[in-house]
PDB file of C-alpha atoms in Angstrom:
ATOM      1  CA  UNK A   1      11.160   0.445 -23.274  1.00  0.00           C
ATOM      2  CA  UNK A   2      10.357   2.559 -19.791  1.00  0.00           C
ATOM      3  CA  UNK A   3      13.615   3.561 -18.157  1.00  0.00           C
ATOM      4  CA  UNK A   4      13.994   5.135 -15.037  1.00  0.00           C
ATOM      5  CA  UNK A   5      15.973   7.564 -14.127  1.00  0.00           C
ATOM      6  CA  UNK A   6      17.648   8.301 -10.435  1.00  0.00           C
ATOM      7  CA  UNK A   7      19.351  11.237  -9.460  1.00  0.00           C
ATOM      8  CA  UNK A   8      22.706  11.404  -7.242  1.00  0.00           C
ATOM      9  CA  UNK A   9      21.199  13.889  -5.102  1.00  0.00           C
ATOM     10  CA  UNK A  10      17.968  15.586  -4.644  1.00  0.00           C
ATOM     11  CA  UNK A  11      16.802  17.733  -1.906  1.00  0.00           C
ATOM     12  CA  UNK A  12      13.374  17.534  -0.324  1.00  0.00           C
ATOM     13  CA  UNK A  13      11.146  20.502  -0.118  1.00  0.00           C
ATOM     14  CA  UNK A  14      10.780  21.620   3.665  1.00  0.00           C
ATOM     15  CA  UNK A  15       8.650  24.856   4.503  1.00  0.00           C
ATOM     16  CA  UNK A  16       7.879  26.137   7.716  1.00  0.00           C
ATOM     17  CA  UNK A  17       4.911  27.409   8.816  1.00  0.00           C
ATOM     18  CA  UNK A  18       4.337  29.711  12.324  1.00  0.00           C
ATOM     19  CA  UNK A  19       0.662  29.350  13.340  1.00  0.00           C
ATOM     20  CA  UNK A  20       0.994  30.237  17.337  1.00  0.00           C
ATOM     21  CA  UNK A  21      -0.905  33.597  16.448  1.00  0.00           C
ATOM     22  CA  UNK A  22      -4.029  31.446  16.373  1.00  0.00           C
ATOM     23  CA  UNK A  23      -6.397  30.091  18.865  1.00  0.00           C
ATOM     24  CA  UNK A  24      -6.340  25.993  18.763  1.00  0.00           C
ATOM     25  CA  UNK A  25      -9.440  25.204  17.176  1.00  0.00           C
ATOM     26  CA  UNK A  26      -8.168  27.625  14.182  1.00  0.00           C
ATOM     27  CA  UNK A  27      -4.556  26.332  14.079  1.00  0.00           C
ATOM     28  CA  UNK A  28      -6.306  23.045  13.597  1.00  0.00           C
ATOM     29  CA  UNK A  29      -8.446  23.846  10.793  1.00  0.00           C
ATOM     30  CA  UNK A  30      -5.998  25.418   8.841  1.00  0.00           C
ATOM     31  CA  UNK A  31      -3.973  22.368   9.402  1.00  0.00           C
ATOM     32  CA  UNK A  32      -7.001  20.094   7.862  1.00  0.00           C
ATOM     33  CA  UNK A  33      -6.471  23.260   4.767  1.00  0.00           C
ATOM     34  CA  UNK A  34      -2.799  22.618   4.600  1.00  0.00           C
ATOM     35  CA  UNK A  35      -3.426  18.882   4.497  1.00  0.00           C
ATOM     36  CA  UNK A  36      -6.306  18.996   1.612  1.00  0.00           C
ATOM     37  CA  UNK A  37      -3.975  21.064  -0.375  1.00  0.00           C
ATOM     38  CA  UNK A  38      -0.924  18.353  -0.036  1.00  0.00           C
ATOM     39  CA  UNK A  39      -3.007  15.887  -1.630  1.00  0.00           C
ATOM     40  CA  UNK A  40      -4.482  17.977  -4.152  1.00  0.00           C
ATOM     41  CA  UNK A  41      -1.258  19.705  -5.395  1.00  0.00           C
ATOM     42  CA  UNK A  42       0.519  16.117  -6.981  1.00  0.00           C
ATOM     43  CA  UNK A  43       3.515  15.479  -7.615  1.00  0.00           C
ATOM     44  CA  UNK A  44       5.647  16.781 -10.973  1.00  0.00           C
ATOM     45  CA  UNK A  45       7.361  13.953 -11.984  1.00  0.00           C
ATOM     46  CA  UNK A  46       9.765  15.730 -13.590  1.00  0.00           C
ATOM     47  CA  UNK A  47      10.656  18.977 -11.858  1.00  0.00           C
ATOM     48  CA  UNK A  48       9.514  18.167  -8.226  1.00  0.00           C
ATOM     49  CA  UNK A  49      11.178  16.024  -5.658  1.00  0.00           C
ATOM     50  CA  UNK A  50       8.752  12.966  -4.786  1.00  0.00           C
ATOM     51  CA  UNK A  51       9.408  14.061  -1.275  1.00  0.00           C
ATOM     52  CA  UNK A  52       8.066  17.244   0.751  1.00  0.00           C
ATOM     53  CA  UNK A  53       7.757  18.384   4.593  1.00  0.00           C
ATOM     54  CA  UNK A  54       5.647  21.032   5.634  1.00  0.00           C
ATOM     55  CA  UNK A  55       6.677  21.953   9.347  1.00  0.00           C
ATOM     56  CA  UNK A  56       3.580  23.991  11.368  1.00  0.00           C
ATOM     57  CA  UNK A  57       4.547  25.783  14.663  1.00  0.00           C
ATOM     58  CA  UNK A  58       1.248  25.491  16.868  1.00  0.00           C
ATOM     59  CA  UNK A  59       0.780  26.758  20.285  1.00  0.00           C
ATOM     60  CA  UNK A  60       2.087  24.675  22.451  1.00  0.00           C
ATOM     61  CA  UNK A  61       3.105  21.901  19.752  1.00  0.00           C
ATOM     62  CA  UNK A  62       4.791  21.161  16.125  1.00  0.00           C
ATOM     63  CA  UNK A  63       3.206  19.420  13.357  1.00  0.00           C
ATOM     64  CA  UNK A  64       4.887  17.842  10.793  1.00  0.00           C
ATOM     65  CA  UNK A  65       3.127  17.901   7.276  1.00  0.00           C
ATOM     66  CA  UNK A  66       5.058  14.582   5.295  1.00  0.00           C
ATOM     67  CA  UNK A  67       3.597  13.951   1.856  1.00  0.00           C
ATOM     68  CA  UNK A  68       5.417  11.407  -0.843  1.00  0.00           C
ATOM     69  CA  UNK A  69       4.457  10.081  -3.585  1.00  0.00           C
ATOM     70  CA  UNK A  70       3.435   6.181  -3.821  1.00  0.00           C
ATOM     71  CA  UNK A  71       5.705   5.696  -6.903  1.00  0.00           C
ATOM     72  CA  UNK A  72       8.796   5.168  -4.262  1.00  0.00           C
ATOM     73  CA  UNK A  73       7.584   3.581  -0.956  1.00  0.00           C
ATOM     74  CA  UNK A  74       4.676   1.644   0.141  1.00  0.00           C
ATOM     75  CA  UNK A  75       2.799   1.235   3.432  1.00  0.00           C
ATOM     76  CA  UNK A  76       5.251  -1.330   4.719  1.00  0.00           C
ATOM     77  CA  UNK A  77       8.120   1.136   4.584  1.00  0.00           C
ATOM     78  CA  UNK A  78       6.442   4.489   6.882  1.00  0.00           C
ATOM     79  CA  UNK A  79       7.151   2.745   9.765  1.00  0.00           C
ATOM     80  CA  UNK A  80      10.908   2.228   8.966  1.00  0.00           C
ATOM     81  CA  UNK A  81      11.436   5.965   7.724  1.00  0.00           C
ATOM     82  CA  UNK A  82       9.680   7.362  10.853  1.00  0.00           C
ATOM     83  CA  UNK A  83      11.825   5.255  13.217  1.00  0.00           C
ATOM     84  CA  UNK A  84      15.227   6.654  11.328  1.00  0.00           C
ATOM     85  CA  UNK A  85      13.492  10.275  11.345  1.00  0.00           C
ATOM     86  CA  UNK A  86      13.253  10.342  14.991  1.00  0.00           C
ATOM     87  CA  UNK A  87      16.051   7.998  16.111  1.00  0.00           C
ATOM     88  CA  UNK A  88      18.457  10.978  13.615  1.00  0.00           C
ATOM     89  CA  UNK A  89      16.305  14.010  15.381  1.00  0.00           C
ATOM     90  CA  UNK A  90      16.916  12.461  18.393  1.00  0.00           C
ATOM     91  CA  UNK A  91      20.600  12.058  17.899  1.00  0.00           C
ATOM     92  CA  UNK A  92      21.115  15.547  16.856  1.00  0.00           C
ATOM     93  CA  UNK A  93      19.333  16.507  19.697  1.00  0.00           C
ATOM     94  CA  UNK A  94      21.681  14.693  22.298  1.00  0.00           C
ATOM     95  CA  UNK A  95      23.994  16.430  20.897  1.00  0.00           C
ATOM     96  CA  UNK A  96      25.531  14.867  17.562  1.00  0.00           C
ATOM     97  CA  UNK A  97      27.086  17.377  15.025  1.00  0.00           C
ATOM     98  CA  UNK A  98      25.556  17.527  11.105  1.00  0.00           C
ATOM     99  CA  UNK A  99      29.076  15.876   9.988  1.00  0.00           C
ATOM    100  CA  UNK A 100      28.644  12.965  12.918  1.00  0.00           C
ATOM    101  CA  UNK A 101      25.297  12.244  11.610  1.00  0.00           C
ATOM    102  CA  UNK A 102      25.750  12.295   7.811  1.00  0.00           C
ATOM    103  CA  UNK A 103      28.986   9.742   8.052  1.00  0.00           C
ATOM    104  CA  UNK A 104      26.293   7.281  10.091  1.00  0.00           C
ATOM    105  CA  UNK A 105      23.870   7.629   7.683  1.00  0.00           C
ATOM    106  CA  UNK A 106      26.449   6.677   5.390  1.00  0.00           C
ATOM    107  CA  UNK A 107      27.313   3.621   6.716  1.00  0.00           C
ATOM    108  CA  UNK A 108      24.181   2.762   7.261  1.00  0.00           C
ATOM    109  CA  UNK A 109      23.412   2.881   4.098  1.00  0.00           C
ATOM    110  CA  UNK A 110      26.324   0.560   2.748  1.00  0.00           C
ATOM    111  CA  UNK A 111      25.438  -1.904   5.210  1.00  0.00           C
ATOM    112  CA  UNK A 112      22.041  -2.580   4.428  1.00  0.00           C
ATOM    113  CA  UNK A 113      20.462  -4.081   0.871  1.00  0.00           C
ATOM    114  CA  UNK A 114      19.267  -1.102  -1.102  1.00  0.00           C
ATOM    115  CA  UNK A 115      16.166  -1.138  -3.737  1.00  0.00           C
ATOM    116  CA  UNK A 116      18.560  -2.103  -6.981  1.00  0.00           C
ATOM    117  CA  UNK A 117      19.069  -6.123  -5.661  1.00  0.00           C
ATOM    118  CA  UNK A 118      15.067  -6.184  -5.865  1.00  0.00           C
ATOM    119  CA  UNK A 119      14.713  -4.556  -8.790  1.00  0.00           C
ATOM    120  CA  UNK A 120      17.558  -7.467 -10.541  1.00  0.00           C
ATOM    121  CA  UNK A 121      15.975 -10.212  -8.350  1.00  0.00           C
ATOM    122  CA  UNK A 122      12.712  -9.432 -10.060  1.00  0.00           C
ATOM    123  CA  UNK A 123      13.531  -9.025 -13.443  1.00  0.00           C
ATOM    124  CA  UNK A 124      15.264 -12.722 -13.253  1.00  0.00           C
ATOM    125  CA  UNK A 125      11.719 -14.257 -12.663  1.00  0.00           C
ATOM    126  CA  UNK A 126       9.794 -16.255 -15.235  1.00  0.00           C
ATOM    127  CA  UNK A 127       7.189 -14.741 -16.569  1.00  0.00           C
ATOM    128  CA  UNK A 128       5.765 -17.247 -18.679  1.00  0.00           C
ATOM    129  CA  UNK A 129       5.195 -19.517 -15.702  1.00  0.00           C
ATOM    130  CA  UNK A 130       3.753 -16.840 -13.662  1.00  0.00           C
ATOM    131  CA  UNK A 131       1.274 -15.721 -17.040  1.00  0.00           C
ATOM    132  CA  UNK A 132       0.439 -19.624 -17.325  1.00  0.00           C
ATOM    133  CA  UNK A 133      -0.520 -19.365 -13.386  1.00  0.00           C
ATOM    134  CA  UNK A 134      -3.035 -16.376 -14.021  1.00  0.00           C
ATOM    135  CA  UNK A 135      -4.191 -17.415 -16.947  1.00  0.00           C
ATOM    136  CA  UNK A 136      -5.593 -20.679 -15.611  1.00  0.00           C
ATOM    137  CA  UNK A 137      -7.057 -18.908 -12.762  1.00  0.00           C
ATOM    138  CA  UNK A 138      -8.512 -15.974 -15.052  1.00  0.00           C
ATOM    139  CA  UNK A 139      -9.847 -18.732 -17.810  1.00  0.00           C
ATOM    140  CA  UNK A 140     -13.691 -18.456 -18.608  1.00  0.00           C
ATOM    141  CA  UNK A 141     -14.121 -14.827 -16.897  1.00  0.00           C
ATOM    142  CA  UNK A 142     -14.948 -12.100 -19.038  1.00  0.00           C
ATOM    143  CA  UNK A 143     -16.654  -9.810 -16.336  1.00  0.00           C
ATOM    144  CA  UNK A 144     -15.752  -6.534 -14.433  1.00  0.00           C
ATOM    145  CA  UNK A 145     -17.415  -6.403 -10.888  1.00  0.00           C
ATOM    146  CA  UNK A 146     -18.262  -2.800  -9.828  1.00  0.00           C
ATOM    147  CA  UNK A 147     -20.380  -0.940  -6.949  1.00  0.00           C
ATOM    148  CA  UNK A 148     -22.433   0.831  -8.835  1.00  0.00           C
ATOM    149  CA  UNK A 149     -24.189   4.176  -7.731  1.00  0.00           C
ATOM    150  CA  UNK A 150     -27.894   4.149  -7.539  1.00  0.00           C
ATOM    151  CA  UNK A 151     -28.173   7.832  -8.373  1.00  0.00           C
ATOM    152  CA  UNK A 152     -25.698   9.981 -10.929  1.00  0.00           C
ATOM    153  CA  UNK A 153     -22.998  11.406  -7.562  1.00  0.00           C
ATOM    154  CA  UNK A 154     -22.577  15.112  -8.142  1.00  0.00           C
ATOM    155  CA  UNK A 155     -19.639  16.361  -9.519  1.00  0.00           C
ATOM    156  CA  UNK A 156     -16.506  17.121  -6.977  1.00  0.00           C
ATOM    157  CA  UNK A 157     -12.480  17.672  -7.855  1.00  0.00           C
ATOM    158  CA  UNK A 158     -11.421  15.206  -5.157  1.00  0.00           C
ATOM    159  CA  UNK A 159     -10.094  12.403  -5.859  1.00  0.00           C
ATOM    160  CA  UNK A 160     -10.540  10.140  -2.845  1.00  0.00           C
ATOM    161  CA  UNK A 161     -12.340  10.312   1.017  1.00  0.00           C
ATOM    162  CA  UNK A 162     -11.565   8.458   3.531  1.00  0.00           C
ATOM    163  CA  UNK A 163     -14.707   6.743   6.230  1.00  0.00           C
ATOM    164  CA  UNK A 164     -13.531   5.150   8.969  1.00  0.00           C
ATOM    165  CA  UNK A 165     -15.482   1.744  10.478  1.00  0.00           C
ATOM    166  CA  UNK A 166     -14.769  -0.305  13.410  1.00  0.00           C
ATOM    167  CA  UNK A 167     -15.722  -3.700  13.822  1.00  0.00           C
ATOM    168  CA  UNK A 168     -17.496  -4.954  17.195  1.00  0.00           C
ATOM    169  CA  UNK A 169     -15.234  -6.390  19.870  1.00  0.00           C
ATOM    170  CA  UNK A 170     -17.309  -9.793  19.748  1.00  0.00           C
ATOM    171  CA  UNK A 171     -17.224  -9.895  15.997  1.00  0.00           C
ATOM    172  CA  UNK A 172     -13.679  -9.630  15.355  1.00  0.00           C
ATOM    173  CA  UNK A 173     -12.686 -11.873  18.223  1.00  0.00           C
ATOM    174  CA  UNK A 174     -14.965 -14.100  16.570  1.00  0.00           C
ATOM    175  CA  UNK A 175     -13.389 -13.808  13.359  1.00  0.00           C
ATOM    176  CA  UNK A 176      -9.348 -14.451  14.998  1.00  0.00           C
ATOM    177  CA  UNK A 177     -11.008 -17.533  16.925  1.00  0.00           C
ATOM    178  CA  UNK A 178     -11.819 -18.285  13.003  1.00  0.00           C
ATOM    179  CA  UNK A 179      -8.738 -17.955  11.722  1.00  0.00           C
ATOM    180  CA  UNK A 180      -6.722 -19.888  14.501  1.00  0.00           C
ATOM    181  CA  UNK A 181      -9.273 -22.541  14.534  1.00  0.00           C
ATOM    182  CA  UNK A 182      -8.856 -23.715  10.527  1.00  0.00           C
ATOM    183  CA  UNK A 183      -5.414 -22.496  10.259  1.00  0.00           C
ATOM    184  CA  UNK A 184      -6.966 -19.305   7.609  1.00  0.00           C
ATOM    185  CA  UNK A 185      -5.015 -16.139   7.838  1.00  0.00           C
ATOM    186  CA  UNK A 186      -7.245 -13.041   8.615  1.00  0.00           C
ATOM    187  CA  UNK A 187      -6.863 -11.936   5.389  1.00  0.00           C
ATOM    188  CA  UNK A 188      -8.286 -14.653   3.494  1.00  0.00           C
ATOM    189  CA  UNK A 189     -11.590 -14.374   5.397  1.00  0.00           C
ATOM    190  CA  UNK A 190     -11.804 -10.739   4.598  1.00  0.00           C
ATOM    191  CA  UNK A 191     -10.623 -11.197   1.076  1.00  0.00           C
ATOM    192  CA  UNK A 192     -13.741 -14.029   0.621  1.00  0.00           C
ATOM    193  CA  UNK A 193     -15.966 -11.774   2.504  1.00  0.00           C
ATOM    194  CA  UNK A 194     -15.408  -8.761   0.083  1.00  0.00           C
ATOM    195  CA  UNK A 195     -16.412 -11.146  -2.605  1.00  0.00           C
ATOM    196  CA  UNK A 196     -19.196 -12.662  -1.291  1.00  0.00           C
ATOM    197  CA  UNK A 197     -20.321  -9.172  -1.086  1.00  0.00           C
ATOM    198  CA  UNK A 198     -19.446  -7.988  -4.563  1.00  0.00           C
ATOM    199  CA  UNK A 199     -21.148 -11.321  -5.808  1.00  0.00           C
ATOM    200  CA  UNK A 200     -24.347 -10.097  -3.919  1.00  0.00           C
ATOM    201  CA  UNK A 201     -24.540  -6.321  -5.288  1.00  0.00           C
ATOM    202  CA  UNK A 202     -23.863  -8.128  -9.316  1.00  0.00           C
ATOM    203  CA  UNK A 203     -26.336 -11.219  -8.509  1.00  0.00           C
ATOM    204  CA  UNK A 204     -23.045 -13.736  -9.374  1.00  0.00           C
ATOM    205  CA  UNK A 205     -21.296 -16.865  -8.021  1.00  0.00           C
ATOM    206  CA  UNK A 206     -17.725 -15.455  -9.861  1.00  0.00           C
ATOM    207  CA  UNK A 207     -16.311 -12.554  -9.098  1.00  0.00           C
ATOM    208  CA  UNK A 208     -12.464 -10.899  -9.343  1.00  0.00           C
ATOM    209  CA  UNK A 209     -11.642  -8.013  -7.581  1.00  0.00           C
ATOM    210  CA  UNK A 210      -7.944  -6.526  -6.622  1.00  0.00           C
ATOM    211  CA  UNK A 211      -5.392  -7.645  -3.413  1.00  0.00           C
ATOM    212  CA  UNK A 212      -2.681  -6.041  -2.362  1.00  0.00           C
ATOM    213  CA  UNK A 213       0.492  -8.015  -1.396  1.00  0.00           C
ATOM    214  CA  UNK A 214       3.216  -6.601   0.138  1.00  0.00           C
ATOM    215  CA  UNK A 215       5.274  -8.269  -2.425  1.00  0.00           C
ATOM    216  CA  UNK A 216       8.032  -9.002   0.048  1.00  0.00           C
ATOM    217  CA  UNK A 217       8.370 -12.442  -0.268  1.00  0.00           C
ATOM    218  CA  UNK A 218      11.220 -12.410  -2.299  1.00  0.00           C
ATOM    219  CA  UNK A 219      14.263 -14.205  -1.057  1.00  0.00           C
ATOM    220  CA  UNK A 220      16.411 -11.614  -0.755  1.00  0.00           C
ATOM    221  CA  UNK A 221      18.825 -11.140   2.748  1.00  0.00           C
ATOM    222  CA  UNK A 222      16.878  -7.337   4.484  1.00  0.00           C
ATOM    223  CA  UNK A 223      14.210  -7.164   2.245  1.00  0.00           C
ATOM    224  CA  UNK A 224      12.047  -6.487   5.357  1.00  0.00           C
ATOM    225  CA  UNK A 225      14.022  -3.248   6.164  1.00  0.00           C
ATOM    226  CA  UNK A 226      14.626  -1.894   2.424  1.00  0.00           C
ATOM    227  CA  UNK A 227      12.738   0.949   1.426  1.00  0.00           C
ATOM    228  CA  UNK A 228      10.817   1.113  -1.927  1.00  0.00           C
ATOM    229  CA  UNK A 229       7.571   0.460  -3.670  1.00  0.00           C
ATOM    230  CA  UNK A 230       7.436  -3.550  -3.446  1.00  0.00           C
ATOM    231  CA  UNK A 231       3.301  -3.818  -3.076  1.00  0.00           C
ATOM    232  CA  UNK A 232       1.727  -5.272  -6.463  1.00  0.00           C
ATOM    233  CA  UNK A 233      -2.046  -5.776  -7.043  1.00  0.00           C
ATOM    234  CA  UNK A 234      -3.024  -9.090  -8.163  1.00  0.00           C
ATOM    235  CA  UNK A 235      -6.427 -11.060  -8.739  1.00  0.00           C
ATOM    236  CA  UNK A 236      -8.675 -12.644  -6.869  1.00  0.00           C
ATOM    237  CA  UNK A 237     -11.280 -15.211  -7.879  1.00  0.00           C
ATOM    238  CA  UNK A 238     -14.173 -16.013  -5.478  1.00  0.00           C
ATOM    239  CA  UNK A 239     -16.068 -18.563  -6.968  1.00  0.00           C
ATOM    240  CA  UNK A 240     -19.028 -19.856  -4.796  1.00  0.00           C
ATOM    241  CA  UNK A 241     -21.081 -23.620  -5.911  1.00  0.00           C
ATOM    242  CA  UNK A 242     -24.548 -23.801  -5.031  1.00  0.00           C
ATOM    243  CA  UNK A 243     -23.438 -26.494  -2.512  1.00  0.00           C
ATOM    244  CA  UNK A 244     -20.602 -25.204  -1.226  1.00  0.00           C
ATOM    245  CA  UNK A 245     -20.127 -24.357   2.403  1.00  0.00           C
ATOM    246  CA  UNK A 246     -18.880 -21.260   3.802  1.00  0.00           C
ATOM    247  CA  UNK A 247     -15.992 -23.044   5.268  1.00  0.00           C
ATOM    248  CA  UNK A 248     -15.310 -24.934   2.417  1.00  0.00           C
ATOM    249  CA  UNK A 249     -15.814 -21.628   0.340  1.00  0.00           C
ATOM    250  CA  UNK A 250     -12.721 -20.219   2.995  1.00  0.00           C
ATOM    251  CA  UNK A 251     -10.719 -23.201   2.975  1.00  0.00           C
ATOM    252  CA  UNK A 252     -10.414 -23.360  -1.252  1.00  0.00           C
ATOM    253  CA  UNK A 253      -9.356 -19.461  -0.610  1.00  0.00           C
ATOM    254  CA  UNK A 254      -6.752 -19.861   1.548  1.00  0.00           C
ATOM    255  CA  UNK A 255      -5.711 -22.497  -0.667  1.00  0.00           C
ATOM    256  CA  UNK A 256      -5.525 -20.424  -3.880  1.00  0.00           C
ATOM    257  CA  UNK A 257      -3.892 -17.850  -2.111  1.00  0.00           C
ATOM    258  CA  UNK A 258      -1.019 -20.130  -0.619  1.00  0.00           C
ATOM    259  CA  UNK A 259      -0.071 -20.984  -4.497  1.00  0.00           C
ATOM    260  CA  UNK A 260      -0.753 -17.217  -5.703  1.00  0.00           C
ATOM    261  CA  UNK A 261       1.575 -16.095  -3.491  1.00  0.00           C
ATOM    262  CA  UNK A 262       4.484 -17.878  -5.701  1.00  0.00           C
ATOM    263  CA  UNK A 263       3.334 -15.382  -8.996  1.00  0.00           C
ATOM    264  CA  UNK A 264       2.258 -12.430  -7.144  1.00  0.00           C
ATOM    265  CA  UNK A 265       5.771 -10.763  -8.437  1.00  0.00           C
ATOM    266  CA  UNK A 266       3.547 -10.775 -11.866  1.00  0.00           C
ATOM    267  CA  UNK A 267       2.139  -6.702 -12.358  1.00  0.00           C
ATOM    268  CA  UNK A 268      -1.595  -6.778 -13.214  1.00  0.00           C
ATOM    269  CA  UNK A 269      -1.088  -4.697 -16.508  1.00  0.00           C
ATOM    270  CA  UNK A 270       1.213  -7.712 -17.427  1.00  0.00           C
ATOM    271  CA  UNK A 271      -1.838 -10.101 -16.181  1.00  0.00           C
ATOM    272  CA  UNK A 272      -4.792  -8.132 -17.944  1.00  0.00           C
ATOM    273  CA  UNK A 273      -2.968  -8.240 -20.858  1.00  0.00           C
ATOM    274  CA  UNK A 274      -2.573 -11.522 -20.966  1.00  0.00           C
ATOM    275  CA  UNK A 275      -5.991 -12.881 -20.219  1.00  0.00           C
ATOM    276  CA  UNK A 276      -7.086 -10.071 -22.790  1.00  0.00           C
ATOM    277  CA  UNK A 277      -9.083  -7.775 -20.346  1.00  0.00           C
ATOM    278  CA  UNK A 278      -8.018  -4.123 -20.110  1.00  0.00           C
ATOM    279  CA  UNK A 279     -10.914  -4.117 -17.233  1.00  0.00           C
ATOM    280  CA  UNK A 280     -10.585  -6.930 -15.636  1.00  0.00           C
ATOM    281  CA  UNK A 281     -10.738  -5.039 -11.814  1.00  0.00           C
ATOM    282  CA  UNK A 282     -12.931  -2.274 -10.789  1.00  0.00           C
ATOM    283  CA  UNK A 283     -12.539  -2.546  -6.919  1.00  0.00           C
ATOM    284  CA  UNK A 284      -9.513  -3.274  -4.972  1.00  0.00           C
ATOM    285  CA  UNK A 285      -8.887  -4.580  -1.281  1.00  0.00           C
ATOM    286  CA  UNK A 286      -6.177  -3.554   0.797  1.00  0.00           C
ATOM    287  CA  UNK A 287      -5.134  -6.266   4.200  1.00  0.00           C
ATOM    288  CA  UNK A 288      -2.490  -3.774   5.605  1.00  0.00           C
ATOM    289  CA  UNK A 289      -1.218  -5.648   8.740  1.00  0.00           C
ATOM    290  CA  UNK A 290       2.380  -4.923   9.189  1.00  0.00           C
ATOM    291  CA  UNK A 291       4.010  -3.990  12.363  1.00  0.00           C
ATOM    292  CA  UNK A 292       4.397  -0.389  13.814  1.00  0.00           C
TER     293      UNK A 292
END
């Protein structure tokens, strides 16, 4: 059985980095260099801290280079660490001594709920009910949904790229007059959308693919301010009649999401074992929206 272990004390890697012998455009590329290599180099489980700060001197400016690994926060949490990061740098900066600081950060700390009460919150949950839940919603699918290449890609080392899109103005106000209108959250209509789409590349009228949830729903007093890895992937099954209306097709979402939400504390290993489908995902959809 996996067991985890924490250590009392652990100091981040910081280096620092003075770059004000180059011209702006350089200092920037070698920045982009410095940034490529973060994501490249990994994380040792083992031997390296999971947290690391590279700290650039530019003309005229700082950069700060912060790279952790996903294993101990999730997208929720970068918000709250950068508020503490520069509410602390701003307190030392007015003035505060090391000593000052640290005894703060201490108390802080005992005030607020830590990781360990979500951790014991979640291992009191029944499973069976929530493996009952998924496996009703799973039952009669024996597919994987992928975007498939039309050409062989060429071999490359990286592991992900990023490509940006923006919606239209007029599209997207269309979409939250949507949303408002039959009481569907935003992420509902992009969840359905994303499988309307998969459907259309695989020629179906059932598809799963992954969601994200932020997997703080537990009922637990400061969950919104602990830091940690809560975010869990679960299923989603867009199944489309050749009758149905797109607003019915919507409505039955947001419905099956509403009652998901109850056994999203359920991993997906956990569910793709279950259903008997070590494949049972091959594209996953991400509805970040949490405040800044």
């Amino acid at each position: 059985k996996p067991r985890q272990v924490a250590l009392r004390e652990r100091i981040p890697e910081l280096r620092w980095l003075d770059l004000r012998h180059m011209e702006q455009a350089e200092g920037q590329a070698e920045i982009k260099r410095i940034e490529d290599r973060e994501v490249s180099a990994g994380f040792d489980l083992q031997k390296q801290p999971l947290l690391r700060f590279c700290c650039v001197a530019l003309k005229g400016a700082w950069k700060l280079i912060w790279t952790m690994h996903h294993i101990i926060v999730d997208g929720w949490c970068m918000s709250l660490l950068q508020k503490d990061l520069l509410r602390y740098y701003e307190l030392l900066k007015g003035g505060m001594d090391k000593d000052s600081l640290f005894a703060l950060i201490d108390r802080e700390r005992v005030e607020s709920s830590d990781y360990a009460r979500y951790v014991k919150w979640l291992e009191k949950q029944e499973r069976s009910a929530a493996l009952s839940y998924w496996g009703r919603e799973l039952e009669g699918y024996n597919d994987c949904i992928s975007v498939r290449p039309y050409e062989k890609p060429e071999p490359t080392e990286l592991q992900m790229k990023l490509h940006r899109r923006s919606l239209p103005v007029q599209l997207w106000q269309g979409l939250k007059s949507l949303s408002r209108q039959q009481r569907i959250t935003m992420g509902t209509i992009l969840h359905t959308v994303w499988g309307l789409l998969l459907g259309s590349y695989s020629n179906g009228r059932d598809v799963v693919f992954g969601k994200v949830v932020s997997g703080r729903n537990a009922r637990i007093p400061g969950i919104d301010s602990m830091i940690g890895l809560f975010a869990n992937t679960v299923p989603v099954r867009v199944r489309t009649g050749p009758e149905q209306s797109l607003l019915e097709l919507l409505k039955e979402q947001q419905r099956k999401a509403v009652e998901a939400e109850g056994y999203s504390y359920c991993s997906l290993a956990e569910i793709q074992q279950h259903v008997g489908s070590e494949a049972l995902i091959a594209t996953l959809f991400a509805f970040e929206n949490y405040s800044i």
